[in-house]
PDB file of N, CA and C in Angstrom:
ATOM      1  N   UNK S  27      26.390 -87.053  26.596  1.00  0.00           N
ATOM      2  CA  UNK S  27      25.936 -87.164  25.226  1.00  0.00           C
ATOM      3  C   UNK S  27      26.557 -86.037  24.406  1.00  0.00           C
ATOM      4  N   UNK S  28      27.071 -86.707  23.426  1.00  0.00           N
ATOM      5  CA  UNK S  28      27.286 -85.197  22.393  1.00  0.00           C
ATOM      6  C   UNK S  28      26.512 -84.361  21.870  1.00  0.00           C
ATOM      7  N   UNK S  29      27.246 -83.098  21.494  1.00  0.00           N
ATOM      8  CA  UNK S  29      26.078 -82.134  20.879  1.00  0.00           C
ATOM      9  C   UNK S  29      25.943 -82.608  19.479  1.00  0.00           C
ATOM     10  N   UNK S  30      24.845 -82.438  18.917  1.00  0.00           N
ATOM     11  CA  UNK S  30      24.479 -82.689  17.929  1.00  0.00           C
ATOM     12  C   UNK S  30      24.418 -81.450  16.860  1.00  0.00           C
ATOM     13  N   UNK S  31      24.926 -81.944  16.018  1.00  0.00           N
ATOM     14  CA  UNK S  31      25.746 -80.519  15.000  1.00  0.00           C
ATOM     15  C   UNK S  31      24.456 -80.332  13.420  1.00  0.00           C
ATOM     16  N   UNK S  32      23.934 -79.511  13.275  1.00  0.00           N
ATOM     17  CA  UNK S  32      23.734 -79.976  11.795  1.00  0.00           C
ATOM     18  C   UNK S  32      24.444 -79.513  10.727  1.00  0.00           C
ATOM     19  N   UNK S  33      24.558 -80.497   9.762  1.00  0.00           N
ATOM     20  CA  UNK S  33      25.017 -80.504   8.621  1.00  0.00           C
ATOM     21  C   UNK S  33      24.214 -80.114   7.494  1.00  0.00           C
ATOM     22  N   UNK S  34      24.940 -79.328   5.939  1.00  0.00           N
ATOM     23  CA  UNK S  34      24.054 -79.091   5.255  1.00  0.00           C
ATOM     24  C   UNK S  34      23.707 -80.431   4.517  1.00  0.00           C
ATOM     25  N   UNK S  35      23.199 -80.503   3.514  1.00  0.00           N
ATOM     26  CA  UNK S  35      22.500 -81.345   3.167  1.00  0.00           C
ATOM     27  C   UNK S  35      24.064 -82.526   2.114  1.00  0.00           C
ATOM     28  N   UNK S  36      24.550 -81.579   1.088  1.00  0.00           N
ATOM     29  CA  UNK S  36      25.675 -81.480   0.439  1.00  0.00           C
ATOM     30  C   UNK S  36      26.871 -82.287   1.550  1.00  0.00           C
ATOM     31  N   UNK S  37      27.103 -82.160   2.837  1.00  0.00           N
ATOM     32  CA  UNK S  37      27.995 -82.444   3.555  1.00  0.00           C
ATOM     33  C   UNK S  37      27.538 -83.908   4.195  1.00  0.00           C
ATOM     34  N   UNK S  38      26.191 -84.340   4.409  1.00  0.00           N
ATOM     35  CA  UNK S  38      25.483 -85.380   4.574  1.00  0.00           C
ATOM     36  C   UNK S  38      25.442 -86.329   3.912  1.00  0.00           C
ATOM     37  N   UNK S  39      25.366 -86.070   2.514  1.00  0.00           N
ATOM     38  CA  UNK S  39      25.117 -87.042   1.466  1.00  0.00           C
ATOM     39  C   UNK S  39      26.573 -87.474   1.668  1.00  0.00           C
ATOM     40  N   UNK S  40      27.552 -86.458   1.537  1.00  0.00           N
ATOM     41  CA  UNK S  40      28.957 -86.847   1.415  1.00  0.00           C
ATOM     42  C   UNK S  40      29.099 -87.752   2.763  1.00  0.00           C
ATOM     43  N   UNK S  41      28.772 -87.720   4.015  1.00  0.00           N
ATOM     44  CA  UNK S  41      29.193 -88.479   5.587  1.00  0.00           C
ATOM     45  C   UNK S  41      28.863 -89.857   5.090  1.00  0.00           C
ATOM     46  N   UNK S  42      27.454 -89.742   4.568  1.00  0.00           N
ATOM     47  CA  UNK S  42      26.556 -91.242   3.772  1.00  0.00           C
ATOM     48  C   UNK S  42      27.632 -91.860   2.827  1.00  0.00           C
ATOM     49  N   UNK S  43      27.720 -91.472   2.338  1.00  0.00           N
ATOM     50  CA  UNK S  43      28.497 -92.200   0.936  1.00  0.00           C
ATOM     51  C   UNK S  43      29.971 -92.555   1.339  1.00  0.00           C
ATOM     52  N   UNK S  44      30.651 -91.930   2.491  1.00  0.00           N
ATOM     53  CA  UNK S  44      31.728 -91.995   2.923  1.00  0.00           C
ATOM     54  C   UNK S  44      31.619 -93.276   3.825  1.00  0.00           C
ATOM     55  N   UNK S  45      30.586 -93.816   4.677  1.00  0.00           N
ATOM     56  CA  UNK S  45      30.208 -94.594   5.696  1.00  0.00           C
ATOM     57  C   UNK S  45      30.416 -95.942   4.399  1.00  0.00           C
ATOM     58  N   UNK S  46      29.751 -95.704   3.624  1.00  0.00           N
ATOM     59  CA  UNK S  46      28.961 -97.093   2.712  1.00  0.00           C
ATOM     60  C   UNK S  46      30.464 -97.269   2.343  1.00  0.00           C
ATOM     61  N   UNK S  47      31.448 -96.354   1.914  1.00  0.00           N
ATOM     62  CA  UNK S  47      32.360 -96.816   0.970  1.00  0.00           C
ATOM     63  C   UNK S  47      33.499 -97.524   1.952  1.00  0.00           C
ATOM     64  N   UNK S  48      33.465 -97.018   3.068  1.00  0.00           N
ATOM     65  CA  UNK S  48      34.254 -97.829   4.174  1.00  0.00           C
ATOM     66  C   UNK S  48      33.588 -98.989   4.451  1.00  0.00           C
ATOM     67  N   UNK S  49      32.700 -99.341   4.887  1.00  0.00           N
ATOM     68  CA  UNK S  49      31.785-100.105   4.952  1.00  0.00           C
ATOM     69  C   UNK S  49      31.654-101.817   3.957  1.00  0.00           C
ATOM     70  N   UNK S  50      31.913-100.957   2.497  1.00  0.00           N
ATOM     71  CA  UNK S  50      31.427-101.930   1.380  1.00  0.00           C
ATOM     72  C   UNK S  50      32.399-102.410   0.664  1.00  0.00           C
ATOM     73  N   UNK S  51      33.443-101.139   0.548  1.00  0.00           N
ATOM     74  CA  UNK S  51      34.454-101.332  -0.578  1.00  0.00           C
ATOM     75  C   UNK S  51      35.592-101.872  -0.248  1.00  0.00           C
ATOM     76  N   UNK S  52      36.037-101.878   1.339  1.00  0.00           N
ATOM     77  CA  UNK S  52      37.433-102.187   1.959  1.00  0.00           C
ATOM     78  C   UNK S  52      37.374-103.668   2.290  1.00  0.00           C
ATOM     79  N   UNK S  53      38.608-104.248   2.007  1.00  0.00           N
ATOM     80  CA  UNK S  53      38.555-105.912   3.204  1.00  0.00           C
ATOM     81  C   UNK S  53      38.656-105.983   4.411  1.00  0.00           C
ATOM     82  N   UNK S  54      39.187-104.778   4.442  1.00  0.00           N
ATOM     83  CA  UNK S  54      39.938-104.320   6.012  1.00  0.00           C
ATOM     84  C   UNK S  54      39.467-103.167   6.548  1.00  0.00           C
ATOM     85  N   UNK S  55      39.291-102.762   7.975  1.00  0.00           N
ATOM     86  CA  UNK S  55      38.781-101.508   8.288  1.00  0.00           C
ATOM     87  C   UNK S  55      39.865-101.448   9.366  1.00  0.00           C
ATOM     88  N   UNK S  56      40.410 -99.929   9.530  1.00  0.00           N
ATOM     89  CA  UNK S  56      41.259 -99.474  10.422  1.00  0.00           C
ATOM     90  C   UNK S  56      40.389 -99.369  11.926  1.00  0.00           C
ATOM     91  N   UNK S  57      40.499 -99.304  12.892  1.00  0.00           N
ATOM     92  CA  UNK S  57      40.645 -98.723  13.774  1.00  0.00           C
ATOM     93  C   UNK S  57      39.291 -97.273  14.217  1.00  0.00           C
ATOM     94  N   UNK S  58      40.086 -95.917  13.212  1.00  0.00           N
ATOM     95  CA  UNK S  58      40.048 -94.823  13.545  1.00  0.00           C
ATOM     96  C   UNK S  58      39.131 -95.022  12.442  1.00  0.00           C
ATOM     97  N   UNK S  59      38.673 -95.683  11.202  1.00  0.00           N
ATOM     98  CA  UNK S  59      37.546 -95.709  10.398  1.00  0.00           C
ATOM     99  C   UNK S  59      36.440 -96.108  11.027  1.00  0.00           C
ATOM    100  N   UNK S  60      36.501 -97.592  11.971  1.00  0.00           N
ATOM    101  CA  UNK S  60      35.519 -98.032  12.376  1.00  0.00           C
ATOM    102  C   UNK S  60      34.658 -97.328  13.592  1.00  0.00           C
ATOM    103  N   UNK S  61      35.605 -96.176  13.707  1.00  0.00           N
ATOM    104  CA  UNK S  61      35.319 -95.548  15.507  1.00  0.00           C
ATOM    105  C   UNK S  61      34.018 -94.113  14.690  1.00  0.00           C
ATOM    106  N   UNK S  62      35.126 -93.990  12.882  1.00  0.00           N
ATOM    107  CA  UNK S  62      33.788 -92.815  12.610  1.00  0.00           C
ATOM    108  C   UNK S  62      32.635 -93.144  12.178  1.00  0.00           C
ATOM    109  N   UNK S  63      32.717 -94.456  11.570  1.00  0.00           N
ATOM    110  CA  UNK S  63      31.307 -95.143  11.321  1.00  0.00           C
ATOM    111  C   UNK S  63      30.568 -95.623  12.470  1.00  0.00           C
ATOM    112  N   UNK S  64      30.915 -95.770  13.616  1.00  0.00           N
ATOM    113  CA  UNK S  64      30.326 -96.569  14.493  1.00  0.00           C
ATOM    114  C   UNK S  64      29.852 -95.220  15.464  1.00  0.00           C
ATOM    115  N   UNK S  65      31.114 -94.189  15.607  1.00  0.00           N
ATOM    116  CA  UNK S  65      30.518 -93.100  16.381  1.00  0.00           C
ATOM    117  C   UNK S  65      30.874 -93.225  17.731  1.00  0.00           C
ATOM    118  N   UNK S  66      31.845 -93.346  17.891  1.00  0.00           N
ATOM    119  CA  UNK S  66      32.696 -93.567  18.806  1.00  0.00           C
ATOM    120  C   UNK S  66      33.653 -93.651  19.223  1.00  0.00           C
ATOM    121  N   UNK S  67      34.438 -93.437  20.311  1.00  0.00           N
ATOM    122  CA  UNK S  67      36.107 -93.152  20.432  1.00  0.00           C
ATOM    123  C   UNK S  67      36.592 -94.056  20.188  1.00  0.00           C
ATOM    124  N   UNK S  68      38.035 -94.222  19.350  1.00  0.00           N
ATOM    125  CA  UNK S  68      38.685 -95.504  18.765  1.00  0.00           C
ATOM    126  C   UNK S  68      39.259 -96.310  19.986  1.00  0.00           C
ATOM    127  N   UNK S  69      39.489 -95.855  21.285  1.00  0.00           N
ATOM    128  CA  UNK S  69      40.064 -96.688  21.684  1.00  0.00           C
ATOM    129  C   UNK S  69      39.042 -97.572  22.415  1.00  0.00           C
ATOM    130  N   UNK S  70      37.791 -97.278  23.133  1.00  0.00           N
ATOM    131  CA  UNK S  70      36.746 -97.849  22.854  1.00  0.00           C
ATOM    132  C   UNK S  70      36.267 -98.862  21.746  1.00  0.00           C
ATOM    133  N   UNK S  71      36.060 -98.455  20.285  1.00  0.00           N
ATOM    134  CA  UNK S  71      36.782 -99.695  19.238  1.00  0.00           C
ATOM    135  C   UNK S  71      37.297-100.457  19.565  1.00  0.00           C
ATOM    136  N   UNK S  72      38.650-100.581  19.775  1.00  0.00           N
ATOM    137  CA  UNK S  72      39.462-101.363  20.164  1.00  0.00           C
ATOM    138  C   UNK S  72      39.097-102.120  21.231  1.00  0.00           C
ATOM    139  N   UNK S  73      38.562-101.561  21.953  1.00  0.00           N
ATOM    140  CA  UNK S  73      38.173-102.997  23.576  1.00  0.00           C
ATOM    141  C   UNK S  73      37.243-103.560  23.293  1.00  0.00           C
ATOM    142  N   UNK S  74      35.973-103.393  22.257  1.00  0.00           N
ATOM    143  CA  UNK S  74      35.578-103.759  22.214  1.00  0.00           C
ATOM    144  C   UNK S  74      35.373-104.523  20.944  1.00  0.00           C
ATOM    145  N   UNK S  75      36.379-104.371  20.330  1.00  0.00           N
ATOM    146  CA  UNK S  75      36.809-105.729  19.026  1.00  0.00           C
ATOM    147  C   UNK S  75      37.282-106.568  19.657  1.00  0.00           C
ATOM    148  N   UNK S  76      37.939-106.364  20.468  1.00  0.00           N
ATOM    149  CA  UNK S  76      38.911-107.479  21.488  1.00  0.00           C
ATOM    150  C   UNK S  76      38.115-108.311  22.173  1.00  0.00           C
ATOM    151  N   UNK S  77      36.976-107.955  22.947  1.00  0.00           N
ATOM    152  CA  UNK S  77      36.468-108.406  23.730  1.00  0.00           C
ATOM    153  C   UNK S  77      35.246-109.352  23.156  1.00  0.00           C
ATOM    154  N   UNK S  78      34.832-108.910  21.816  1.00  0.00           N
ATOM    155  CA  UNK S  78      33.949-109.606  21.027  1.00  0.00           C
ATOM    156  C   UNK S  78      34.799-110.832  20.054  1.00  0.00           C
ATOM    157  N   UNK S  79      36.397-110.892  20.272  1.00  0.00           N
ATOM    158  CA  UNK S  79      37.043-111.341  19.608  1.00  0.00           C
ATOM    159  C   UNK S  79      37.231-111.200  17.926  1.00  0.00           C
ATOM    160  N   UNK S  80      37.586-110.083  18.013  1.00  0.00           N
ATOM    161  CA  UNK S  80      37.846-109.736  16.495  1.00  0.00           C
ATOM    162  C   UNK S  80      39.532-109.358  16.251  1.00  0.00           C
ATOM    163  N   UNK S  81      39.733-110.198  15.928  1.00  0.00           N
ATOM    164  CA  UNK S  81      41.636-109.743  15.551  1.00  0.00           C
ATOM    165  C   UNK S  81      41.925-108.908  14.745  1.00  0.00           C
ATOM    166  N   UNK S  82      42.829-108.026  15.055  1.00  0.00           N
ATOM    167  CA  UNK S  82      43.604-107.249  14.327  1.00  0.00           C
ATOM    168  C   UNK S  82      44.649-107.429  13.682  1.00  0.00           C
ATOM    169  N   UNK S  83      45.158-107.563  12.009  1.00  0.00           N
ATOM    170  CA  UNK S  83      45.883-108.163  11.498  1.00  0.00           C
ATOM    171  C   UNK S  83      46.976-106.704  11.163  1.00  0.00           C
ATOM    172  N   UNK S  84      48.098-106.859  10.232  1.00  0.00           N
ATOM    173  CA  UNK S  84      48.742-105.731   9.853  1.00  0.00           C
ATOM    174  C   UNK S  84      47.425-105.090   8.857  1.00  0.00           C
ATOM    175  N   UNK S  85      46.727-105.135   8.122  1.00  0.00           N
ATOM    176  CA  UNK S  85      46.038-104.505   7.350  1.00  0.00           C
ATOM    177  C   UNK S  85      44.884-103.666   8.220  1.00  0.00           C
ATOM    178  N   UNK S  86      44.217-104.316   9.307  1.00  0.00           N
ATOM    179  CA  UNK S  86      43.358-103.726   9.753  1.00  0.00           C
ATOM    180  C   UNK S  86      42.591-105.021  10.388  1.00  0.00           C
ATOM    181  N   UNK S  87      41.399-104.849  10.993  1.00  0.00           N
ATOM    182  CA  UNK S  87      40.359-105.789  11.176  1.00  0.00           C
ATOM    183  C   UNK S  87      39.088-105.941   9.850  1.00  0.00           C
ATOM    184  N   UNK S  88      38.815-107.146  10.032  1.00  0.00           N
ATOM    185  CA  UNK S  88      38.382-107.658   8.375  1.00  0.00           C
ATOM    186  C   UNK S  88      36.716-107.382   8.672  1.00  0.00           C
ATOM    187  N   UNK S  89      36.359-106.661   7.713  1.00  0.00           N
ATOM    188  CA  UNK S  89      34.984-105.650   7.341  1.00  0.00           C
ATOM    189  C   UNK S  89      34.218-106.737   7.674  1.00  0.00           C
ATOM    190  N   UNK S  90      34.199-107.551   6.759  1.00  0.00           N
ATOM    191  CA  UNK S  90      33.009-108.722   6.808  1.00  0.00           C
ATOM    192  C   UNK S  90      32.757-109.155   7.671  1.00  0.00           C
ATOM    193  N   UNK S  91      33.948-109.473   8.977  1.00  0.00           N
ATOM    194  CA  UNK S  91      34.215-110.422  10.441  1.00  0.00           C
ATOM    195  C   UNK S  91      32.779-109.094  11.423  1.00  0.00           C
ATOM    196  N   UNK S  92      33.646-107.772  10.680  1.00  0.00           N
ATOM    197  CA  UNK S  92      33.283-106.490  11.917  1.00  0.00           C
ATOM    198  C   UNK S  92      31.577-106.404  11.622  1.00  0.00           C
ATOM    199  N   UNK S  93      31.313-106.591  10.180  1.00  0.00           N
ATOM    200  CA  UNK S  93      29.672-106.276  10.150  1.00  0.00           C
ATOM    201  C   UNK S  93      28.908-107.323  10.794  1.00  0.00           C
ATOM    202  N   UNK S  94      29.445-108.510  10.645  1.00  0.00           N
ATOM    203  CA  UNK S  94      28.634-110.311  11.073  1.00  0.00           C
ATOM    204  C   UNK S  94      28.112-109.664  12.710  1.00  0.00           C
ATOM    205  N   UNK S  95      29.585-109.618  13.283  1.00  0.00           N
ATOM    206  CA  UNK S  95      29.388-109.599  14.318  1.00  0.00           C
ATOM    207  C   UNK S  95      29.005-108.378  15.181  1.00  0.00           C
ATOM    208  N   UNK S  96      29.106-107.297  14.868  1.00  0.00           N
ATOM    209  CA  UNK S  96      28.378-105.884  14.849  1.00  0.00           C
ATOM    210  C   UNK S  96      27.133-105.477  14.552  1.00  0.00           C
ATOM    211  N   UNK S  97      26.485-106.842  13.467  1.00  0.00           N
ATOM    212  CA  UNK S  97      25.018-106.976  12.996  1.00  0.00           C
ATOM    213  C   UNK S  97      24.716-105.431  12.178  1.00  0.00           C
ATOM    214  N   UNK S  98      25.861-104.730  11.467  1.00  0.00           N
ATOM    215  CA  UNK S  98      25.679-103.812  11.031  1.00  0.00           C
ATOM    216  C   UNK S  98      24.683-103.455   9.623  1.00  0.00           C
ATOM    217  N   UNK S  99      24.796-104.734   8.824  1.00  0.00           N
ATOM    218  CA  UNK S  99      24.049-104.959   7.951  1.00  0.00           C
ATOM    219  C   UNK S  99      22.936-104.476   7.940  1.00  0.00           C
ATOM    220  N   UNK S 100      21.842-104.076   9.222  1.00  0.00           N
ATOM    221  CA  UNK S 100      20.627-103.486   8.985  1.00  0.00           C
ATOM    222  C   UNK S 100      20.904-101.705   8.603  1.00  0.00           C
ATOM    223  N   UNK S 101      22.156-101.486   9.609  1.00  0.00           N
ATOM    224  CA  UNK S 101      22.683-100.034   9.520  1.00  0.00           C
ATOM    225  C   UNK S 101      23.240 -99.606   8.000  1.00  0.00           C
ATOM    226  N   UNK S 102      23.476-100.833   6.932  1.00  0.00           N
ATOM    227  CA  UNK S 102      24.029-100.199   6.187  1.00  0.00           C
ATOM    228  C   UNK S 102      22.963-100.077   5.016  1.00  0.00           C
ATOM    229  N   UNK S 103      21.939-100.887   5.674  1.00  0.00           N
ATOM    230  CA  UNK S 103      20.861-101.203   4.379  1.00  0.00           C
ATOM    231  C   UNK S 103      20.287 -99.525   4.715  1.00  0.00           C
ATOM    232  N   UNK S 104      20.052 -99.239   5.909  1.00  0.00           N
ATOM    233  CA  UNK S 104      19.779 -98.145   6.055  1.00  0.00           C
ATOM    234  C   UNK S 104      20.186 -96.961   5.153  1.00  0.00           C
ATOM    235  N   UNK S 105      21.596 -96.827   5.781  1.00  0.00           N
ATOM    236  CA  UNK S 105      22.611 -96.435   4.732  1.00  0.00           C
ATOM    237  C   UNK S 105      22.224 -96.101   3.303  1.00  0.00           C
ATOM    238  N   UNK S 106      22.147 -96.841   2.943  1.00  0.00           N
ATOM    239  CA  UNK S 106      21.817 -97.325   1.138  1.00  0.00           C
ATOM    240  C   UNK S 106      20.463 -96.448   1.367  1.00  0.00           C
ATOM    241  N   UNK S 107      19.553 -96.811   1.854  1.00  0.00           N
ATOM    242  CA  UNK S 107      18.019 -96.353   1.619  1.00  0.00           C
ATOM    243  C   UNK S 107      17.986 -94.481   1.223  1.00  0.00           C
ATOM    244  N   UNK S 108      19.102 -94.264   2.756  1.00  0.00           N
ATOM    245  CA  UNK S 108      18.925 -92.470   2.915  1.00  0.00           C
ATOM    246  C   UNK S 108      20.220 -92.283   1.411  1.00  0.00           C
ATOM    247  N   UNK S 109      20.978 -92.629   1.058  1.00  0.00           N
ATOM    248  CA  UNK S 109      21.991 -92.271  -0.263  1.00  0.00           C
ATOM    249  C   UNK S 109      20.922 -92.311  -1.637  1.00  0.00           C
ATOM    250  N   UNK S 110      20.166 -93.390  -1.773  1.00  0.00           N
ATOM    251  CA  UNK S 110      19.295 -93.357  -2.809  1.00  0.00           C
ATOM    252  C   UNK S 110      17.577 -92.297  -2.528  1.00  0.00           C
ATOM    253  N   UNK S 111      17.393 -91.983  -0.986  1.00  0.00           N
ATOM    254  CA  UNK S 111      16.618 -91.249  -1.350  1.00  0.00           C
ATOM    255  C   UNK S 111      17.065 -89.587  -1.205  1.00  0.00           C
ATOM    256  N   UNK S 112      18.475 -89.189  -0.667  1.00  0.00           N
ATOM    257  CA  UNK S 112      18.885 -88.190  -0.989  1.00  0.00           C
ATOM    258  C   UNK S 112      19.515 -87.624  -2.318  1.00  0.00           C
ATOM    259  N   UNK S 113      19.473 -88.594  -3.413  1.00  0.00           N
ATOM    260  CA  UNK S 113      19.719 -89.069  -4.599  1.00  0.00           C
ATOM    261  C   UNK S 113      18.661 -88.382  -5.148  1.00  0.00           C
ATOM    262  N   UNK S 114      17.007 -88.708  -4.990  1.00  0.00           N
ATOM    263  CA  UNK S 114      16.146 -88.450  -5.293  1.00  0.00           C
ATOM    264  C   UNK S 114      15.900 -86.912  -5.275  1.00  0.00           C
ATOM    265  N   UNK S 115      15.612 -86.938  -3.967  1.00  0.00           N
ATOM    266  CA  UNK S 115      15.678 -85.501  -3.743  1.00  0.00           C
ATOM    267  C   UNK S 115      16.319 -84.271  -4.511  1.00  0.00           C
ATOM    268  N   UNK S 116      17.962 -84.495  -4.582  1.00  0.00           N
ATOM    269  CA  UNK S 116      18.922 -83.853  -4.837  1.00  0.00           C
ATOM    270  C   UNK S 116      18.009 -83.034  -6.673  1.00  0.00           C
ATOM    271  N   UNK S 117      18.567 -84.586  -7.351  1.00  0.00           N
ATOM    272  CA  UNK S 117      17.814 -84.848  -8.468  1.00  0.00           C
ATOM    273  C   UNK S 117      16.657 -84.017  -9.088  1.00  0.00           C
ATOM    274  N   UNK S 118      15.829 -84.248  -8.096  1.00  0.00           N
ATOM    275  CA  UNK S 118      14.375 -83.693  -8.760  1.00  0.00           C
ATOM    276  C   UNK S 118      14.056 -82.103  -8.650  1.00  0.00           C
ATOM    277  N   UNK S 119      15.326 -81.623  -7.197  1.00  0.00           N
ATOM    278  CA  UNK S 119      15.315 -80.757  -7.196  1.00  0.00           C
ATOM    279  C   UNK S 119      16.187 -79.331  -8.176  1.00  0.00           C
ATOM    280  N   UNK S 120      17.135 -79.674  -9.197  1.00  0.00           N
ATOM    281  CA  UNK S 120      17.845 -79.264 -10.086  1.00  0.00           C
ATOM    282  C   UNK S 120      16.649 -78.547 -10.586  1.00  0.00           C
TER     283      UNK S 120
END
């Protein structure tokens, strides 16, 4: 298991918002993106896009194909929840 590092708060919000924007905004996800959102070694990724049958095109593997079948959608709603309530936080605390 890895060690578990903490982050300040400022560097968190940023990991969050970085996840969602790979996540939401791309058609395509690389490889070495999907290994930092997912948390895991890319080449691992890779065997196991393959093996779930997810193709890799020249652009990348296609976001929408990777969330369906990754069932990531609960992870990103998540996602969203901790960005809007570290939002809050941030906010109220000024």
């Amino acid at each position: 298991m890895r060690a578990i590092e903490p982050m300040l708060s400022n560097e968190y919000d940023a990991d969050v918002e970085h996840k969602l924007q790979i996540l939401t905004k791309q058609a395509y996800i690389s490889q070495i993106d999907a290994a930092r959102v997912i948390g895991c070694a890319s080449s691992t990724v890779g065997k196991v896009f393959k093996n779930l049958g997810i193709e890799k095109n020249e652009f990348g593997y296609p976001t929408a194909k990777v969330i369906r079948v990754l069932e990531l959608q609960p992870y990103i709603d998540n996602l969203i929840r901790l960005r809007k309530s570290t939002k809050k936080v941030t906010q109220t605390g000024k």
